[in-house]
PDB file of C-alpha atoms in Angstrom:
ATOM      1  CA  UNK A   1     -34.908 -47.508  27.646  1.00 33.00           C
ATOM      2  CA  UNK A   2     -31.120 -47.220  26.594  1.00 37.00           C
ATOM      3  CA  UNK A   3     -29.060 -49.878  25.055  1.00 32.00           C
ATOM      4  CA  UNK A   4     -25.996 -49.167  26.321  1.00 39.00           C
ATOM      5  CA  UNK A   5     -23.143 -51.314  25.079  1.00 41.00           C
ATOM      6  CA  UNK A   6     -20.811 -53.164  26.993  1.00 49.00           C
ATOM      7  CA  UNK A   7     -17.310 -52.724  28.667  1.00 51.00           C
ATOM      8  CA  UNK A   8     -14.842 -54.638  25.804  1.00 49.00           C
ATOM      9  CA  UNK A   9     -12.298 -57.261  27.842  1.00 51.00           C
ATOM     10  CA  UNK A  10      -8.896 -56.253  28.581  1.00 51.00           C
ATOM     11  CA  UNK A  11      -7.867 -58.788  25.718  1.00 49.00           C
ATOM     12  CA  UNK A  12     -10.593 -57.267  23.302  1.00 49.00           C
ATOM     13  CA  UNK A  13      -9.188 -54.422  23.695  1.00 51.00           C
ATOM     14  CA  UNK A  14      -5.017 -55.881  23.331  1.00 49.00           C
ATOM     15  CA  UNK A  15      -6.825 -57.197  19.964  1.00 54.00           C
ATOM     16  CA  UNK A  16      -7.161 -53.493  18.966  1.00 73.00           C
ATOM     17  CA  UNK A  17      -3.861 -52.371  19.382  1.00 76.00           C
ATOM     18  CA  UNK A  18      -0.217 -52.654  18.625  1.00 75.00           C
ATOM     19  CA  UNK A  19       2.669 -52.192  19.425  1.00 74.00           C
ATOM     20  CA  UNK A  20       5.511 -49.517  18.508  1.00 75.00           C
ATOM     21  CA  UNK A  21       8.396 -50.921  16.391  1.00 69.00           C
ATOM     22  CA  UNK A  22      10.253 -48.186  17.607  1.00 67.00           C
ATOM     23  CA  UNK A  23       9.956 -47.706  21.934  1.00 76.00           C
ATOM     24  CA  UNK A  24       7.455 -50.595  22.130  1.00 68.00           C
ATOM     25  CA  UNK A  25       4.293 -48.662  23.389  1.00 75.00           C
ATOM     26  CA  UNK A  26       1.145 -49.737  22.615  1.00 76.00           C
ATOM     27  CA  UNK A  27      -0.963 -47.829  19.570  1.00 73.00           C
ATOM     28  CA  UNK A  28      -3.746 -47.571  17.259  1.00 75.00           C
ATOM     29  CA  UNK A  29      -3.049 -49.369  14.337  1.00 72.00           C
ATOM     30  CA  UNK A  30      -1.382 -47.222  11.373  1.00 70.00           C
ATOM     31  CA  UNK A  31       0.659 -47.725   7.927  1.00 67.00           C
ATOM     32  CA  UNK A  32       4.164 -46.712   9.858  1.00 66.00           C
ATOM     33  CA  UNK A  33       3.462 -48.285  12.751  1.00 69.00           C
ATOM     34  CA  UNK A  34       4.772 -45.939  14.624  1.00 71.00           C
ATOM     35  CA  UNK A  35       3.501 -43.681  17.552  1.00 72.00           C
ATOM     36  CA  UNK A  36       3.297 -39.835  17.170  1.00 70.00           C
ATOM     37  CA  UNK A  37       6.820 -39.137  19.083  1.00 68.00           C
ATOM     38  CA  UNK A  38       8.682 -41.919  17.029  1.00 73.00           C
ATOM     39  CA  UNK A  39       7.530 -40.361  14.344  1.00 71.00           C
ATOM     40  CA  UNK A  40       8.170 -37.129  14.623  1.00 68.00           C
ATOM     41  CA  UNK A  41      11.968 -38.400  15.439  1.00 65.00           C
ATOM     42  CA  UNK A  42      12.024 -39.673  11.891  1.00 67.00           C
ATOM     43  CA  UNK A  43      10.256 -37.165  10.085  1.00 71.00           C
ATOM     44  CA  UNK A  44      10.407 -33.172  10.042  1.00 73.00           C
ATOM     45  CA  UNK A  45       7.124 -32.600   7.580  1.00 78.00           C
ATOM     46  CA  UNK A  46       8.500 -28.845   8.262  1.00 79.00           C
ATOM     47  CA  UNK A  47      11.861 -29.335   6.707  1.00 78.00           C
ATOM     48  CA  UNK A  48      12.663 -26.864   3.848  1.00 80.00           C
ATOM     49  CA  UNK A  49      10.515 -24.501   5.798  1.00 84.00           C
ATOM     50  CA  UNK A  50      12.662 -21.314   6.315  1.00 86.00           C
ATOM     51  CA  UNK A  51      12.094 -20.615  10.337  1.00 87.00           C
ATOM     52  CA  UNK A  52      13.216 -17.071   9.645  1.00 89.00           C
ATOM     53  CA  UNK A  53      12.855 -14.407   7.234  1.00 89.00           C
ATOM     54  CA  UNK A  54      12.862 -10.877   6.218  1.00 91.00           C
ATOM     55  CA  UNK A  55      11.253  -8.388   5.725  1.00 91.00           C
ATOM     56  CA  UNK A  56      11.414  -4.627   4.574  1.00 91.00           C
ATOM     57  CA  UNK A  57       9.609  -1.483   5.933  1.00 92.00           C
ATOM     58  CA  UNK A  58       9.850   1.915   4.958  1.00 90.00           C
ATOM     59  CA  UNK A  59       9.667   4.248   7.458  1.00 87.00           C
ATOM     60  CA  UNK A  60       8.805   7.745   5.561  1.00 82.00           C
ATOM     61  CA  UNK A  61       5.297   5.668   3.504  1.00 82.00           C
ATOM     62  CA  UNK A  62       5.119   3.019   5.957  1.00 85.00           C
ATOM     63  CA  UNK A  63       4.501   0.553   3.747  1.00 89.00           C
ATOM     64  CA  UNK A  64       5.934  -3.198   2.960  1.00 91.00           C
ATOM     65  CA  UNK A  65       7.862  -4.511   0.707  1.00 90.00           C
ATOM     66  CA  UNK A  66       5.658  -6.877  -1.733  1.00 86.00           C
ATOM     67  CA  UNK A  67       8.813  -8.751  -4.251  1.00 81.00           C
ATOM     68  CA  UNK A  68       9.659  -7.798  -6.761  1.00 78.00           C
ATOM     69  CA  UNK A  69       9.402  -3.865  -6.314  1.00 77.00           C
ATOM     70  CA  UNK A  70       6.193  -3.750  -5.424  1.00 85.00           C
ATOM     71  CA  UNK A  71       5.576  -1.184  -1.885  1.00 87.00           C
ATOM     72  CA  UNK A  72       1.880  -2.237   0.057  1.00 88.00           C
ATOM     73  CA  UNK A  73       0.489  -0.158   2.890  1.00 88.00           C
ATOM     74  CA  UNK A  74      -0.299  -3.583   5.814  1.00 86.00           C
ATOM     75  CA  UNK A  75      -0.982  -2.759   9.655  1.00 86.00           C
ATOM     76  CA  UNK A  76       0.310  -4.626  11.726  1.00 86.00           C
ATOM     77  CA  UNK A  77      -0.898  -8.208  12.717  1.00 86.00           C
ATOM     78  CA  UNK A  78      -3.445  -7.875   9.703  1.00 88.00           C
ATOM     79  CA  UNK A  79      -4.092  -9.747   6.830  1.00 89.00           C
ATOM     80  CA  UNK A  80      -2.488  -8.084   4.071  1.00 89.00           C
ATOM     81  CA  UNK A  81       0.261  -8.538   6.435  1.00 90.00           C
ATOM     82  CA  UNK A  82       0.223 -12.289   6.973  1.00 89.00           C
ATOM     83  CA  UNK A  83      -0.482 -13.246   3.819  1.00 89.00           C
ATOM     84  CA  UNK A  84       2.895 -11.156   1.985  1.00 89.00           C
ATOM     85  CA  UNK A  85       4.844 -13.182   4.745  1.00 89.00           C
ATOM     86  CA  UNK A  86       3.316 -16.174   3.642  1.00 88.00           C
ATOM     87  CA  UNK A  87       4.709 -15.389   0.193  1.00 88.00           C
ATOM     88  CA  UNK A  88       7.923 -15.497   1.532  1.00 86.00           C
ATOM     89  CA  UNK A  89       8.302 -18.531   2.733  1.00 85.00           C
ATOM     90  CA  UNK A  90       9.186 -21.124  -0.079  1.00 84.00           C
ATOM     91  CA  UNK A  91       8.477 -24.445   0.775  1.00 80.00           C
ATOM     92  CA  UNK A  92       4.545 -23.412   2.122  1.00 82.00           C
ATOM     93  CA  UNK A  93       3.717 -24.787  -1.124  1.00 79.00           C
ATOM     94  CA  UNK A  94       4.867 -28.883  -0.687  1.00 82.00           C
ATOM     95  CA  UNK A  95       2.533 -28.879   2.773  1.00 83.00           C
ATOM     96  CA  UNK A  96      -1.100 -28.246   3.513  1.00 86.00           C
ATOM     97  CA  UNK A  97      -1.820 -24.796   5.266  1.00 85.00           C
ATOM     98  CA  UNK A  98      -3.739 -25.867   8.148  1.00 86.00           C
ATOM     99  CA  UNK A  99      -3.628 -22.350  10.693  1.00 88.00           C
ATOM    100  CA  UNK A 100      -1.675 -19.325  10.418  1.00 88.00           C
ATOM    101  CA  UNK A 101      -1.606 -16.046  13.048  1.00 89.00           C
ATOM    102  CA  UNK A 102       0.041 -13.656  14.292  1.00 90.00           C
ATOM    103  CA  UNK A 103       1.972 -14.492  17.908  1.00 90.00           C
ATOM    104  CA  UNK A 104       2.182 -10.316  19.773  1.00 89.00           C
ATOM    105  CA  UNK A 105       5.430  -8.480  20.423  1.00 87.00           C
ATOM    106  CA  UNK A 106       6.287  -5.361  21.007  1.00 86.00           C
ATOM    107  CA  UNK A 107       5.969  -2.843  17.963  1.00 81.00           C
ATOM    108  CA  UNK A 108       9.256  -1.147  18.962  1.00 84.00           C
ATOM    109  CA  UNK A 109      11.263  -5.326  18.505  1.00 86.00           C
ATOM    110  CA  UNK A 110      11.505  -5.428  15.381  1.00 88.00           C
ATOM    111  CA  UNK A 111      10.296  -9.090  15.122  1.00 90.00           C
ATOM    112  CA  UNK A 112       6.409 -10.383  14.148  1.00 91.00           C
ATOM    113  CA  UNK A 113       6.114 -13.941  15.079  1.00 91.00           C
ATOM    114  CA  UNK A 114       4.074 -16.096  13.374  1.00 90.00           C
ATOM    115  CA  UNK A 115       2.036 -19.858  14.449  1.00 91.00           C
ATOM    116  CA  UNK A 116       1.568 -21.835  11.607  1.00 89.00           C
ATOM    117  CA  UNK A 117       0.101 -25.538  11.678  1.00 88.00           C
ATOM    118  CA  UNK A 118       0.679 -27.553   8.376  1.00 85.00           C
ATOM    119  CA  UNK A 119      -0.111 -31.353   7.767  1.00 84.00           C
ATOM    120  CA  UNK A 120       1.630 -33.667   5.108  1.00 81.00           C
ATOM    121  CA  UNK A 121       0.999 -37.323   4.312  1.00 77.00           C
ATOM    122  CA  UNK A 122       3.968 -39.330   4.974  1.00 74.00           C
ATOM    123  CA  UNK A 123       5.303 -43.175   5.421  1.00 68.00           C
ATOM    124  CA  UNK A 124       2.407 -44.733   4.011  1.00 63.00           C
ATOM    125  CA  UNK A 125      -0.593 -43.136   4.050  1.00 66.00           C
ATOM    126  CA  UNK A 126       0.061 -41.688   7.347  1.00 70.00           C
ATOM    127  CA  UNK A 127      -1.095 -38.117   7.684  1.00 75.00           C
ATOM    128  CA  UNK A 128       1.486 -35.943  10.170  1.00 77.00           C
ATOM    129  CA  UNK A 129       0.059 -32.353  12.024  1.00 81.00           C
ATOM    130  CA  UNK A 130       2.722 -30.025  13.409  1.00 82.00           C
ATOM    131  CA  UNK A 131       3.120 -26.540  14.691  1.00 86.00           C
ATOM    132  CA  UNK A 132       5.723 -24.707  14.755  1.00 87.00           C
ATOM    133  CA  UNK A 133       7.182 -20.900  14.412  1.00 90.00           C
ATOM    134  CA  UNK A 134       8.675 -18.883  12.066  1.00 89.00           C
ATOM    135  CA  UNK A 135      10.533 -15.646  13.133  1.00 91.00           C
ATOM    136  CA  UNK A 136      10.720 -12.606  10.363  1.00 91.00           C
ATOM    137  CA  UNK A 137      12.586  -9.392  11.179  1.00 92.00           C
ATOM    138  CA  UNK A 138      11.936  -6.306  10.304  1.00 91.00           C
ATOM    139  CA  UNK A 139      14.696  -4.268   8.669  1.00 91.00           C
ATOM    140  CA  UNK A 140      14.244  -0.739   7.124  1.00 90.00           C
ATOM    141  CA  UNK A 141      14.645   0.019   3.827  1.00 88.00           C
ATOM    142  CA  UNK A 142      13.200   3.782   1.911  1.00 87.00           C
ATOM    143  CA  UNK A 143      11.015   3.342  -0.943  1.00 85.00           C
ATOM    144  CA  UNK A 144      11.973   4.496  -4.677  1.00 81.00           C
ATOM    145  CA  UNK A 145       9.345   7.469  -4.067  1.00 76.00           C
ATOM    146  CA  UNK A 146       9.991   8.382  -1.185  1.00 79.00           C
ATOM    147  CA  UNK A 147      14.115   8.689  -2.220  1.00 78.00           C
ATOM    148  CA  UNK A 148      12.449  10.596  -5.249  1.00 70.00           C
ATOM    149  CA  UNK A 149      11.545  13.128  -2.927  1.00 69.00           C
ATOM    150  CA  UNK A 150      14.143  13.257  -0.458  1.00 72.00           C
ATOM    151  CA  UNK A 151      16.017  14.531  -3.111  1.00 66.00           C
ATOM    152  CA  UNK A 152      14.265  16.715  -4.030  1.00 60.00           C
ATOM    153  CA  UNK A 153      15.418  17.507  -7.513  1.00 58.00           C
ATOM    154  CA  UNK A 154      14.235  14.645  -9.193  1.00 75.00           C
ATOM    155  CA  UNK A 155      11.215  15.478 -11.484  1.00 81.00           C
ATOM    156  CA  UNK A 156       9.763  14.949 -14.401  1.00 86.00           C
ATOM    157  CA  UNK A 157       6.423  17.121 -14.134  1.00 90.00           C
ATOM    158  CA  UNK A 158       5.381  20.997 -12.360  1.00 91.00           C
ATOM    159  CA  UNK A 159       2.484  22.054 -12.434  1.00 92.00           C
ATOM    160  CA  UNK A 160       2.824  26.413 -11.558  1.00 92.00           C
ATOM    161  CA  UNK A 161      -0.897  27.527 -10.050  1.00 91.00           C
ATOM    162  CA  UNK A 162      -0.751  31.509 -10.403  1.00 90.00           C
ATOM    163  CA  UNK A 163      -3.844  33.972  -9.263  1.00 87.00           C
ATOM    164  CA  UNK A 164      -2.999  37.783  -9.965  1.00 85.00           C
ATOM    165  CA  UNK A 165      -5.002  38.748  -6.274  1.00 81.00           C
ATOM    166  CA  UNK A 166      -3.399  40.654  -3.200  1.00 79.00           C
ATOM    167  CA  UNK A 167      -4.921  38.084  -1.484  1.00 79.00           C
ATOM    168  CA  UNK A 168      -4.409  34.321  -1.292  1.00 79.00           C
ATOM    169  CA  UNK A 169      -8.442  33.377  -0.357  1.00 82.00           C
ATOM    170  CA  UNK A 170      -8.623  31.102  -3.229  1.00 83.00           C
ATOM    171  CA  UNK A 171      -5.652  29.665  -2.168  1.00 84.00           C
ATOM    172  CA  UNK A 172      -6.826  28.738   1.227  1.00 85.00           C
ATOM    173  CA  UNK A 173      -9.684  27.138  -0.250  1.00 86.00           C
ATOM    174  CA  UNK A 174      -7.919  24.950  -3.013  1.00 87.00           C
ATOM    175  CA  UNK A 175      -5.764  23.977  -0.363  1.00 87.00           C
ATOM    176  CA  UNK A 176      -8.681  22.585   1.854  1.00 89.00           C
ATOM    177  CA  UNK A 177      -9.814  20.136  -0.736  1.00 89.00           C
ATOM    178  CA  UNK A 178      -6.686  19.116  -1.822  1.00 88.00           C
ATOM    179  CA  UNK A 179      -6.210  18.437   1.848  1.00 88.00           C
ATOM    180  CA  UNK A 180      -9.800  16.566   1.938  1.00 89.00           C
ATOM    181  CA  UNK A 181      -9.298  14.849  -1.050  1.00 88.00           C
ATOM    182  CA  UNK A 182      -5.679  13.612  -0.543  1.00 86.00           C
ATOM    183  CA  UNK A 183      -4.222  14.802  -3.802  1.00 85.00           C
ATOM    184  CA  UNK A 184      -1.307  15.974  -2.351  1.00 83.00           C
ATOM    185  CA  UNK A 185      -0.048  11.523  -2.368  1.00 80.00           C
ATOM    186  CA  UNK A 186       2.012  12.009  -4.924  1.00 81.00           C
ATOM    187  CA  UNK A 187       3.571  15.250  -4.136  1.00 85.00           C
ATOM    188  CA  UNK A 188       7.719  15.510  -4.755  1.00 80.00           C
ATOM    189  CA  UNK A 189       7.595  19.038  -3.360  1.00 81.00           C
ATOM    190  CA  UNK A 190       5.986  22.006  -3.181  1.00 85.00           C
ATOM    191  CA  UNK A 191       7.259  25.655  -3.820  1.00 87.00           C
ATOM    192  CA  UNK A 192       5.528  28.907  -2.594  1.00 86.00           C
ATOM    193  CA  UNK A 193       6.070  31.229  -5.354  1.00 84.00           C
ATOM    194  CA  UNK A 194       5.268  34.941  -5.412  1.00 83.00           C
ATOM    195  CA  UNK A 195       2.162  34.712  -6.424  1.00 81.00           C
ATOM    196  CA  UNK A 196       1.036  31.093  -6.137  1.00 87.00           C
ATOM    197  CA  UNK A 197       2.645  27.934  -5.890  1.00 88.00           C
ATOM    198  CA  UNK A 198       4.729  25.137  -7.405  1.00 90.00           C
ATOM    199  CA  UNK A 199       3.949  21.284  -7.685  1.00 91.00           C
ATOM    200  CA  UNK A 200       5.905  19.145  -8.465  1.00 88.00           C
ATOM    201  CA  UNK A 201       6.207  15.437  -9.593  1.00 87.00           C
ATOM    202  CA  UNK A 202       7.481  12.237 -10.925  1.00 82.00           C
ATOM    203  CA  UNK A 203       5.375  11.469 -13.199  1.00 84.00           C
ATOM    204  CA  UNK A 204       3.291  13.332 -16.298  1.00 88.00           C
ATOM    205  CA  UNK A 205      -0.046  11.168 -15.189  1.00 90.00           C
ATOM    206  CA  UNK A 206       0.533  12.100 -11.283  1.00 89.00           C
ATOM    207  CA  UNK A 207       0.653  16.325 -12.663  1.00 90.00           C
ATOM    208  CA  UNK A 208      -2.169  15.997 -15.176  1.00 92.00           C
ATOM    209  CA  UNK A 209      -4.479  15.081 -12.157  1.00 92.00           C
ATOM    210  CA  UNK A 210      -3.720  17.860  -9.952  1.00 91.00           C
ATOM    211  CA  UNK A 211      -4.477  20.462 -13.254  1.00 92.00           C
ATOM    212  CA  UNK A 212      -7.748  18.407 -14.380  1.00 92.00           C
ATOM    213  CA  UNK A 213      -8.334  18.780 -10.065  1.00 92.00           C
ATOM    214  CA  UNK A 214      -8.134  22.818  -9.864  1.00 91.00           C
ATOM    215  CA  UNK A 215      -9.834  22.909 -13.257  1.00 90.00           C
ATOM    216  CA  UNK A 216     -13.303  21.353 -11.655  1.00 89.00           C
ATOM    217  CA  UNK A 217     -13.050  23.149  -8.775  1.00 88.00           C
ATOM    218  CA  UNK A 218     -12.015  26.679  -9.499  1.00 87.00           C
ATOM    219  CA  UNK A 219     -12.609  29.035 -12.503  1.00 85.00           C
ATOM    220  CA  UNK A 220      -9.500  28.601 -14.525  1.00 88.00           C
ATOM    221  CA  UNK A 221      -7.460  27.931 -17.541  1.00 90.00           C
ATOM    222  CA  UNK A 222      -3.824  25.959 -18.824  1.00 91.00           C
ATOM    223  CA  UNK A 223      -1.511  25.506 -20.851  1.00 91.00           C
ATOM    224  CA  UNK A 224       1.516  23.137 -20.834  1.00 90.00           C
ATOM    225  CA  UNK A 225       5.296  23.615 -22.212  1.00 90.00           C
ATOM    226  CA  UNK A 226       7.989  20.332 -22.418  1.00 86.00           C
ATOM    227  CA  UNK A 227      11.478  20.474 -22.418  1.00 85.00           C
ATOM    228  CA  UNK A 228      13.694  18.102 -23.599  1.00 82.00           C
ATOM    229  CA  UNK A 229      16.580  16.885 -21.215  1.00 76.00           C
ATOM    230  CA  UNK A 230      18.198  14.159 -22.473  1.00 76.00           C
ATOM    231  CA  UNK A 231      18.271  11.764 -25.472  1.00 75.00           C
ATOM    232  CA  UNK A 232      19.094   8.480 -26.344  1.00 74.00           C
ATOM    233  CA  UNK A 233      20.306   8.040 -29.946  1.00 74.00           C
ATOM    234  CA  UNK A 234      20.661   4.143 -29.957  1.00 78.00           C
ATOM    235  CA  UNK A 235      17.212   3.231 -28.436  1.00 77.00           C
ATOM    236  CA  UNK A 236      15.796   6.464 -29.569  1.00 79.00           C
ATOM    237  CA  UNK A 237      14.536   7.100 -26.329  1.00 80.00           C
ATOM    238  CA  UNK A 238      13.798  11.145 -25.361  1.00 79.00           C
ATOM    239  CA  UNK A 239      13.376  12.433 -21.495  1.00 79.00           C
ATOM    240  CA  UNK A 240      11.157  15.520 -21.210  1.00 83.00           C
ATOM    241  CA  UNK A 241       9.872  18.090 -18.025  1.00 88.00           C
ATOM    242  CA  UNK A 242       6.677  18.984 -18.504  1.00 91.00           C
ATOM    243  CA  UNK A 243       5.046  22.324 -17.141  1.00 92.00           C
ATOM    244  CA  UNK A 244       1.455  22.552 -16.625  1.00 93.00           C
ATOM    245  CA  UNK A 245       0.815  26.859 -16.166  1.00 93.00           C
ATOM    246  CA  UNK A 246      -2.432  27.696 -14.427  1.00 92.00           C
ATOM    247  CA  UNK A 247      -3.886  30.654 -14.200  1.00 91.00           C
ATOM    248  CA  UNK A 248      -6.948  31.305 -11.735  1.00 88.00           C
ATOM    249  CA  UNK A 249      -9.432  33.757 -12.509  1.00 85.00           C
ATOM    250  CA  UNK A 250      -8.266  36.910 -10.455  1.00 84.00           C
ATOM    251  CA  UNK A 251     -11.738  36.667  -8.778  1.00 80.00           C
ATOM    252  CA  UNK A 252     -12.487  34.725  -4.855  1.00 75.00           C
ATOM    253  CA  UNK A 253     -16.324  34.253  -3.347  1.00 69.00           C
ATOM    254  CA  UNK A 254     -17.472  37.059  -1.878  1.00 71.00           C
ATOM    255  CA  UNK A 255     -16.351  39.657  -4.207  1.00 73.00           C
ATOM    256  CA  UNK A 256     -18.222  42.121  -6.111  1.00 77.00           C
ATOM    257  CA  UNK A 257     -17.913  42.263  -9.942  1.00 76.00           C
ATOM    258  CA  UNK A 258     -19.919  44.654 -12.369  1.00 79.00           C
ATOM    259  CA  UNK A 259     -20.464  43.716 -15.529  1.00 78.00           C
ATOM    260  CA  UNK A 260     -21.659  45.045 -18.510  1.00 82.00           C
ATOM    261  CA  UNK A 261     -25.393  44.816 -19.873  1.00 81.00           C
ATOM    262  CA  UNK A 262     -24.561  43.591 -22.886  1.00 84.00           C
ATOM    263  CA  UNK A 263     -21.593  40.828 -21.242  1.00 81.00           C
ATOM    264  CA  UNK A 264     -24.162  39.792 -18.214  1.00 79.00           C
ATOM    265  CA  UNK A 265     -27.045  38.866 -21.219  1.00 81.00           C
ATOM    266  CA  UNK A 266     -24.421  37.277 -22.835  1.00 82.00           C
ATOM    267  CA  UNK A 267     -23.962  34.705 -19.621  1.00 75.00           C
ATOM    268  CA  UNK A 268     -27.215  33.645 -19.533  1.00 74.00           C
ATOM    269  CA  UNK A 269     -29.631  37.332 -19.247  1.00 68.00           C
ATOM    270  CA  UNK A 270     -28.421  38.021 -15.552  1.00 62.00           C
ATOM    271  CA  UNK A 271     -31.036  40.125 -13.948  1.00 57.00           C
ATOM    272  CA  UNK A 272     -29.674  43.291 -12.655  1.00 49.00           C
ATOM    273  CA  UNK A 273     -31.661  45.380  -9.706  1.00 44.00           C
ATOM    274  CA  UNK A 274     -33.248  48.638 -10.404  1.00 39.00           C
ATOM    275  CA  UNK A 275     -30.362  50.904  -8.018  1.00 39.00           C
ATOM    276  CA  UNK A 276     -26.992  48.237  -9.794  1.00 41.00           C
ATOM    277  CA  UNK A 277     -25.350  50.063 -12.422  1.00 39.00           C
ATOM    278  CA  UNK A 278     -23.185  49.006 -14.919  1.00 38.00           C
ATOM    279  CA  UNK A 279     -20.617  50.180 -16.897  1.00 39.00           C
ATOM    280  CA  UNK A 280     -19.545  49.991 -20.414  1.00 36.00           C
TER     281      UNK A 280
END
């Protein structure tokens, strides 16, 4: 047997409700003594939050500007892009953010729409919740890295890779490794020279990483040099251009190499067959 409480009479029900002080609608008691519709006409909790903003997108590297000067890679309707857009809304820190999500738009429309649900305490402790949409306009702006890459003359370091051979098997192998490990991501320009390639970089550190990578995958040696471009006497700063000359050993895979017996012994006692011959 289950106990069911009897329904409240009209008098008891009217005792638990009050009239709205603005429109006279029967409502449950609250600190403001107003219904939700009247409360929204009196207070706008979205005041101070912009309903439209701007984000900048680089079409060359497909990255978004993260103020003040950072650029981040974000896919459409991703969490990273959502966080970037929310950081641009200044008045969002004065309210409690309940939910946020993208509203689908055409990719070519250059518009990003975000639906926000916020809460704020107003009028003697009354908690008001409101849903609104913020629109972000996507503007195109080329980042500094892409500007330097397009200029093609701005560089601080160059890696000159050379190999004295009649074929390019080593360079073809090296090209596959560079693409596989994405070592070319910071290259400003690649220039083909007779006997090798030149890799131009905006930073010396990027050029040194390329040299270290080449040294780790193919037998080679390198030497460095620098050239003074400008000098500021007042701040005592120097501007140099660095050159890394990398020479790859002129031996490729599947090549037959004949070593003198003494050299073979010095390299770990390489054993030769009875029919093999060596020349001094």
